[in-house]
Coordinates of C-alpha atoms and ligand atoms in Angstrom, one line a residue:
M1 CA 40.6 72.4 -7.3
S2 CA 37.6 73.9 -9.1
D3 CA 34.1 73.6 -7.8
L4 CA 33.3 71.1 -10.5
A5 CA 36.2 68.9 -9.7
Q6 CA 35.4 68.8 -6.1
L7 CA 31.7 68.1 -6.7
E8 CA 32.7 65.3 -8.7
N9 CA 35.1 64.0 -6.3
E10 CA 32.4 64.2 -3.4
I11 CA 29.8 62.2 -5.6
L12 CA 32.4 59.6 -6.5
A13 CA 33.3 59.1 -3.0
D14 CA 29.7 58.8 -2.1
I15 CA 29.2 56.1 -4.8
A16 CA 32.2 54.3 -3.5
A17 CA 31.1 54.3 0.1
A18 CA 27.3 53.4 -0.9
A19 CA 27.0 50.1 1.2
D20 CA 23.9 48.8 -0.8
E21 CA 21.4 49.3 -3.6
A22 CA 19.3 51.7 -1.6
A23 CA 22.2 53.9 -0.4
L24 CA 23.6 54.0 -4.2
E25 CA 20.0 55.2 -5.3
A26 CA 20.1 58.0 -2.8
V27 CA 23.4 59.1 -4.1
R28 CA 22.1 58.9 -7.7
V29 CA 19.0 61.1 -6.8
A30 CA 21.2 63.4 -4.9
A31 CA 23.3 64.2 -8.1
L32 CA 21.2 63.3 -11.0
G33 CA 17.6 63.5 -9.6
K34 CA 15.3 66.4 -10.4
N35 CA 16.8 68.6 -7.8
G36 CA 20.2 67.1 -7.9
T37 CA 23.5 68.9 -7.7
V38 CA 24.7 68.0 -11.2
T39 CA 21.2 68.5 -12.6
A40 CA 21.1 72.1 -11.3
L41 CA 24.5 72.7 -12.8
L42 CA 23.2 71.4 -16.2
K43 CA 20.2 73.7 -15.9
T44 CA 22.5 76.7 -15.5
L45 CA 24.0 76.1 -18.8
G46 CA 21.0 77.6 -20.7
T47 CA 21.4 80.8 -18.9
L48 CA 25.0 81.4 -20.1
P49 CA 26.4 83.3 -22.9
P50 CA 27.3 81.2 -25.8
E51 CA 31.0 81.0 -25.3
R52 CA 30.9 80.1 -21.8
R53 CA 28.3 77.5 -22.7
K54 CA 30.8 75.9 -25.2
S55 CA 33.4 75.7 -22.7
E56 CA 31.4 74.7 -19.7
G57 CA 28.9 72.3 -21.4
P58 CA 31.5 69.6 -22.2
L59 CA 32.8 70.0 -18.7
I60 CA 29.6 69.4 -16.9
N61 CA 28.4 66.7 -19.3
G62 CA 31.6 64.9 -18.9
M63 CA 31.2 64.9 -15.2
K64 CA 27.7 63.5 -15.7
D65 CA 28.8 60.7 -17.8
R66 CA 31.5 59.7 -15.3
V67 CA 29.0 59.9 -12.5
N68 CA 26.7 57.6 -14.6
A69 CA 29.6 55.4 -15.2
A70 CA 30.6 55.1 -11.6
L71 CA 26.9 54.3 -10.5
A72 CA 26.8 51.6 -13.3
A73 CA 30.0 50.1 -12.0
R74 CA 29.1 50.1 -8.4
R75 CA 25.6 48.6 -9.4
E76 CA 27.6 45.9 -11.2
I77 CA 29.4 44.9 -8.0
F78 CA 26.3 44.7 -5.9
K79 CA 24.7 42.4 -8.4
T80 CA 27.8 40.1 -8.6
A81 CA 27.9 40.1 -4.7
A82 CA 24.1 39.0 -4.6
L83 CA 24.6 36.3 -7.2
E84 CA 27.5 34.8 -5.4
A85 CA 25.7 34.9 -2.1
R86 CA 22.8 33.1 -3.6
L87 CA 25.1 30.7 -5.1
N88 CA 26.7 29.9 -1.9
T89 CA 23.5 29.3 0.1
E90 CA 21.8 27.4 -2.6
S91 CA 24.8 25.0 -3.4
I92 CA 24.1 21.2 -3.5
D93 CA 26.4 18.8 -1.9
V94 CA 26.4 16.1 -4.2
T95 CA 28.2 13.6 -1.9
L96 CA 25.1 13.7 0.3
P97 CA 22.9 10.4 0.1
V98 CA 19.8 10.6 -2.0
R99 CA 16.4 10.7 -0.2
E100 CA 14.7 7.5 -1.3
A101 CA 11.3 7.9 -3.2
P102 CA 8.3 7.1 -1.4
A103 CA 7.7 3.9 -3.6
E104 CA 11.0 2.8 -2.5
I105 CA 10.3 3.2 1.4
G106 CA 6.6 2.0 1.3
R107 CA 6.3 -1.8 1.9
V108 CA 3.5 -4.0 1.0
H109 CA 2.1 -6.1 4.1
P110 CA 2.8 -10.0 3.8
I111 CA -0.8 -10.6 4.0
T112 CA -1.7 -8.3 0.9
Q113 CA 1.3 -9.9 -0.8
V114 CA 0.0 -13.4 -0.2
I115 CA -3.6 -12.6 -1.2
D116 CA -2.0 -11.1 -4.5
E117 CA 0.1 -14.3 -5.0
L118 CA -3.0 -16.8 -4.3
T119 CA -5.3 -14.6 -6.5
A120 CA -2.5 -15.0 -9.3
I121 CA -2.4 -18.8 -8.9
F122 CA -6.1 -19.5 -8.8
A123 CA -6.9 -16.8 -11.6
D124 CA -4.5 -18.9 -13.7
M125 CA -6.9 -22.0 -13.2
G126 CA -9.8 -19.9 -14.1
F127 CA -11.1 -18.6 -10.6
A128 CA -12.8 -15.3 -10.0
V129 CA -12.2 -13.3 -6.7
A130 CA -15.6 -12.7 -4.9
E131 CA -16.0 -10.4 -2.0
G132 CA -18.6 -9.9 0.8
P133 CA -19.0 -7.5 3.7
D134 CA -17.3 -8.0 7.1
I135 CA -20.6 -7.3 8.8
E136 CA -22.9 -10.1 8.2
T137 CA -26.3 -11.3 8.9
D138 CA -26.9 -14.2 11.2
D139 CA -28.8 -16.0 8.3
Y140 CA -25.7 -15.7 6.0
N141 CA -23.0 -16.5 8.4
F142 CA -24.9 -19.4 9.9
G143 CA -28.5 -20.0 8.9
K144 CA -28.1 -20.6 5.1
L145 CA -24.9 -22.6 5.7
N146 CA -27.1 -25.2 7.4
F147 CA -26.1 -24.5 11.1
P148 CA -29.2 -25.3 13.2
E149 CA -30.7 -22.7 15.5
E150 CA -28.8 -23.1 18.7
H151 CA -26.4 -25.4 17.3
P152 CA -23.2 -25.6 19.4
A153 CA -21.2 -24.8 16.3
R154 CA -22.5 -21.3 16.5
A155 CA -21.0 -20.9 19.9
M156 CA -17.8 -22.8 18.7
H157 CA -17.1 -19.8 16.6
D158 CA -16.6 -17.5 19.4
T159 CA -19.1 -14.9 17.5
F160 CA -18.6 -11.1 17.8
F161 CA -22.5 -10.1 17.8
F162 CA -23.9 -6.5 17.6
D163 CA -26.9 -5.6 19.7
P164 CA -29.9 -7.1 18.6
K165 CA -32.4 -5.0 16.5
P166 CA -35.9 -4.2 17.4
D167 CA -37.0 -7.3 15.4
G168 CA -34.8 -9.5 17.3
T169 CA -32.3 -10.1 14.5
R170 CA -28.6 -9.3 15.1
L171 CA -25.7 -8.6 12.9
L172 CA -22.3 -9.9 13.5
L173 CA -18.8 -9.7 12.4
R174 CA -18.4 -12.5 10.1
T175 CA -16.6 -15.6 11.6
H176 CA -15.4 -17.1 8.3
T177 CA -15.6 -16.2 4.6
S178 CA -18.2 -19.0 3.9
P179 CA -21.2 -16.5 4.0
V180 CA -19.6 -15.3 0.7
Q181 CA -20.4 -18.7 -0.7
V182 CA -24.0 -17.8 0.0
R183 CA -23.8 -14.4 -1.5
T184 CA -22.1 -15.9 -4.6
M185 CA -24.7 -18.6 -5.2
L186 CA -27.7 -16.3 -4.7
T187 CA -26.4 -13.9 -7.4
Q188 CA -24.5 -16.1 -10.0
K189 CA -25.6 -19.0 -12.2
P190 CA -23.3 -22.0 -12.1
P191 CA -20.8 -22.9 -13.3
I192 CA -19.3 -21.0 -10.5
R193 CA -15.6 -20.9 -9.7
V194 CA -14.6 -18.4 -7.2
I195 CA -12.1 -17.7 -4.4
I196 CA -13.0 -15.5 -1.6
P197 CA -10.3 -13.8 0.2
G198 CA -11.0 -11.6 3.3
R199 CA -11.0 -10.7 6.9
T200 CA -12.7 -12.8 9.6
Y201 CA -13.3 -12.2 13.1
R202 CA -13.6 -14.4 16.3
C203 CA -13.3 -13.6 19.9
D204 CA -10.0 -15.4 20.7
S205 CA -6.6 -14.1 21.2
D206 CA -3.3 -15.8 22.3
Q207 CA -0.1 -16.6 20.4
T208 CA -1.7 -18.3 17.6
H209 CA -5.2 -16.5 17.4
T210 CA -6.0 -12.8 16.8
P211 CA -9.6 -11.5 17.0
M212 CA -9.3 -10.4 13.3
F213 CA -7.6 -12.9 10.9
H214 CA -7.7 -13.7 7.2
Q215 CA -9.2 -16.6 5.3
V216 CA -9.5 -17.6 1.7
E217 CA -12.5 -19.6 0.6
G218 CA -12.9 -21.7 -2.5
L219 CA -16.2 -22.5 -4.3
V220 CA -16.8 -24.5 -7.3
I221 CA -20.3 -25.3 -8.4
D222 CA -21.2 -27.2 -11.7
K223 CA -22.9 -30.3 -12.7
G224 CA -20.4 -32.9 -12.2
S225 CA -17.8 -31.2 -9.9
H226 CA -16.2 -33.8 -7.5
L227 CA -13.6 -33.9 -4.7
G228 CA -11.1 -35.4 -7.4
H229 CA -11.2 -31.9 -9.0
M230 CA -10.8 -30.5 -5.6
K231 CA -7.7 -32.7 -4.8
W232 CA -6.1 -31.5 -8.2
I233 CA -6.8 -27.8 -7.6
L234 CA -5.5 -27.9 -4.0
E235 CA -2.3 -29.8 -5.1
E236 CA -1.7 -27.4 -7.9
F237 CA -2.2 -24.5 -5.6
F238 CA 0.3 -25.6 -2.8
K239 CA 2.8 -26.7 -5.4
A240 CA 2.7 -23.3 -6.9
F241 CA 2.5 -21.3 -3.6
F242 CA 5.1 -23.1 -1.7
E243 CA 7.1 -23.3 -5.0
V244 CA 8.0 -27.0 -4.8
D245 CA 7.6 -29.6 -7.2
R246 CA 5.6 -32.0 -5.0
V247 CA 3.1 -31.8 -2.2
G248 CA 1.8 -34.9 -0.3
M249 CA -1.6 -34.4 1.0
R250 CA -3.7 -36.2 3.5
F251 CA -7.6 -36.2 3.6
R252 CA -9.1 -36.9 7.0
P253 CA -12.9 -37.1 7.7
S254 CA -14.2 -34.1 9.6
F255 CA -17.5 -32.3 10.2
F256 CA -18.9 -28.9 9.1
P257 CA -22.6 -28.3 9.0
F258 CA -22.2 -26.7 5.4
T259 CA -20.4 -29.7 3.8
E260 CA -21.2 -33.2 3.3
P261 CA -18.9 -35.3 3.4
S262 CA -16.5 -33.0 5.1
L263 CA -12.7 -33.3 5.4
E264 CA -9.7 -31.8 6.8
V265 CA -6.5 -31.6 4.6
D266 CA -3.2 -32.0 5.8
I267 CA 0.0 -31.4 3.8
Q268 CA 3.3 -33.3 4.2
C269 CA 6.3 -31.5 5.9
R270 CA 9.4 -31.7 7.7
R271 CA 10.2 -29.9 10.8
D272 CA 13.9 -29.2 11.2
K273 CA 15.2 -27.2 14.1
G274 CA 12.2 -24.7 13.8
E275 CA 12.3 -24.6 10.2
I276 CA 9.5 -26.2 8.1
R277 CA 9.9 -27.7 4.6
F278 CA 6.9 -28.6 2.4
G279 CA 6.5 -31.6 0.0
E280 CA 8.8 -33.8 1.9
G281 CA 9.4 -35.4 5.5
E282 CA 7.3 -37.4 7.7
D283 CA 5.2 -34.8 9.5
W284 CA 1.8 -33.6 8.6
M285 CA 0.4 -30.1 9.0
E286 CA -3.5 -29.3 9.0
I287 CA -4.0 -26.6 6.5
L288 CA -7.5 -26.4 5.5
G289 CA -11.2 -27.5 5.9
A290 CA -13.3 -28.7 2.9
G291 CA -16.1 -30.8 1.5
M292 CA -18.7 -31.4 -0.9
V293 CA -21.3 -28.4 -0.5
H294 CA -24.1 -29.8 1.5
P295 CA -27.6 -30.2 -0.5
N296 CA -29.5 -27.9 2.2
V297 CA -26.8 -25.2 1.4
L298 CA -27.4 -25.4 -2.4
R299 CA -31.2 -25.5 -1.7
N300 CA -31.0 -22.3 0.7
C301 CA -29.2 -20.6 -2.0
G302 CA -31.9 -21.3 -4.8
L303 CA -29.8 -24.2 -6.4
D304 CA -31.4 -27.7 -7.1
P305 CA -29.2 -30.4 -5.6
D306 CA -30.3 -32.9 -8.2
Q307 CA -29.1 -30.8 -11.0
Y308 CA -25.8 -29.0 -9.3
Q309 CA -23.0 -30.1 -6.8
G310 CA -19.7 -28.7 -6.1
F311 CA -17.0 -28.5 -3.4
A312 CA -15.6 -25.8 -1.2
W313 CA -12.7 -25.1 1.1
G314 CA -11.6 -22.5 3.6
M315 CA -7.9 -21.8 4.6
G316 CA -6.2 -19.6 7.0
I317 CA -4.2 -17.0 5.1
D318 CA -2.1 -15.7 8.0
R319 CA -0.9 -19.4 8.7
I320 CA 0.3 -20.0 5.1
T321 CA 2.1 -16.6 5.2
M322 CA 4.0 -17.3 8.4
L323 CA 4.8 -20.8 7.0
K324 CA 6.1 -19.5 3.7
Y325 CA 7.9 -16.7 4.8
G326 CA 9.2 -17.8 8.2
M327 CA 7.5 -15.4 10.3
P328 CA 7.3 -16.5 14.1
D329 CA 4.8 -14.4 15.5
L330 CA 1.3 -14.0 14.4
R331 CA 0.4 -10.9 16.7
A332 CA 3.2 -8.8 15.0
F333 CA 1.1 -9.1 11.7
F334 CA -1.2 -6.6 13.1
E335 CA 0.7 -4.2 15.4
A336 CA 1.4 -1.8 12.7
D337 CA 4.9 -1.5 13.7
V338 CA 7.0 0.0 10.6
R339 CA 10.1 -1.5 11.7
W340 CA 8.5 -5.1 11.2
L341 CA 6.9 -3.9 8.1
S342 CA 10.4 -2.8 6.6
H343 CA 11.7 -6.1 7.6
Y344 CA 9.1 -8.6 6.5
G345 CA 7.2 -6.4 4.0
F346 CA 7.5 -6.4 0.2
R347 CA 8.6 -4.0 -2.3
P348 CA 5.5 -2.4 -3.8
L349 CA 6.7 -2.7 -7.5
D350 CA 7.5 -6.3 -7.4
W351 CA 4.0 -7.5 -8.2
P352 CA 3.6 -11.3 -8.0
T353 CA 2.9 -13.2 -11.4
L354 CA 3.1 -16.7 -12.3
A355 CA 5.4 -15.7 -15.4
A356 CA 7.6 -13.5 -13.4
G357 CA 7.8 -15.6 -10.1
L358 CA 5.4 -15.3 -7.3
S359 CA 7.8 -14.3 -4.5
P360 CA 10.3 -11.6 -5.0
P361 CA 14.0 -12.8 -5.3
Ligands
LIG401 N1 -15.5 -22.0 7.4 C1 -14.8 -22.9 8.0 C2 -14.1 -22.3 9.1 O1 -14.0 -21.3 9.3 C3 -13.7 -23.6 7.0 C4 -14.2 -24.3 6.0 C5 -14.5 -25.7 5.9 C6 -14.8 -23.7 4.8 C7 -15.0 -26.4 5.0 C8 -15.4 -24.4 3.8 C9 -15.5 -25.8 3.9 O2 -15.6 -24.0 2.6 O3 -15.9 -26.5 2.8 O4 -13.7 -23.0 10.2

C-alpha cells in the first residue's frame, strides 16, 4: 500500500473512532489544519516538477476531498444523535392530566361571595356601598349614635379598646357597622341610600360567636322615608337572597340607642332534620335589628330631624351565609383551611348577578 493510501486509511479510521464533536475536530486539525498531515502533503506539490505535480496533485486533492466528506458524514451522525437525545428527554406524555390554571384552583370565600350577592341585590334597588375603617373612635362607634356616656349598652358590646391616648380618648375596633351611618350622614346630603358591609369585632368567642365577624348595615334618609319602605326593601332582599317567592316576616319591638322606634325582624322558616327552609313553616328566626333613625343621631350628624327622617338596619352576614349555603360551623369560616375553602368556596369567575343568577348552579 502506498504511503498516501495508508495515511488516508489512518485518518478515515480516526474519523470513524471519534466519539464526539471535540474528538472529530482534533482529527480534522491533525489532517487538514495548518500543520496537518494532508496540508503538509499539499504544500509539497509546489516543489515538485510539473509532470509529477500533474500525477500526484489529483491523488492528494482526491484524498483531501474524501477526508472532508468523511468528516462531514461523521458530523451529521453526531447531529442526528444529539437531536434524537433531545427529543427523547423533551417528549410530552399527552395522556398525563393537565395541571389546573390558578383561576380554576382558587376559590372565593363564602363571605366574599355573599357580600357580592347582597351588593348585587341592593344595587338593583338603587343602593350604593359605603365603607369605613375597622378602627373607630369612641364617638363614632357610640357617642354620635346616642349611646349615653357610661351606658350599659357600651359594655354590652364587649368592646376591644386600644390604650387611651394622652388626651384620655381611646380608639376601638368597631363593634358594629353603624358608625359608618355617622360617617355617611356627615359627608353626604340626603337623599341617602347606602348599604355598609364590613368587618366588626367583639370580645366574644364560642360556637356561634367569633371575635371578628361581618355585618351589613342599611341606611335610608330622605324627607318621607318610613318603616313601610323598609319592610318592602327587606322583603325584596330576602326573597332575592334566599331565592324563594315568598318570605314571611315578623317585626318585634326592641331597643337600640340609635333608633326610635326600634325593632327586631324575624323571618319565617321551617326546621327539618337539621335543614332550614325559608318562606314557609311555623318557626321564626331572628335575622336583624332595625328602626327609624333617632332624631338625636340625625342632629349629631348635622341633619335637621324636622326636615329629614329615615330608617336603618343591621344584619349578621356570617349567619345568613351559613343559612343559605348550609354551613354548620361558624368558626371554620376563619380558620383559613384550604380543604374547607375548596369544599365551600366559590369559583372565581362565577360572579353573582341578578340577571345570570345569584348563586352558582
Ligand atoms: N348595630 C346593631 C348591632 O350591632 C344592629 C342594628 C340595629 C343596626 C338596629 C341598625 C339598627 O342600623 O337600626 O347590634
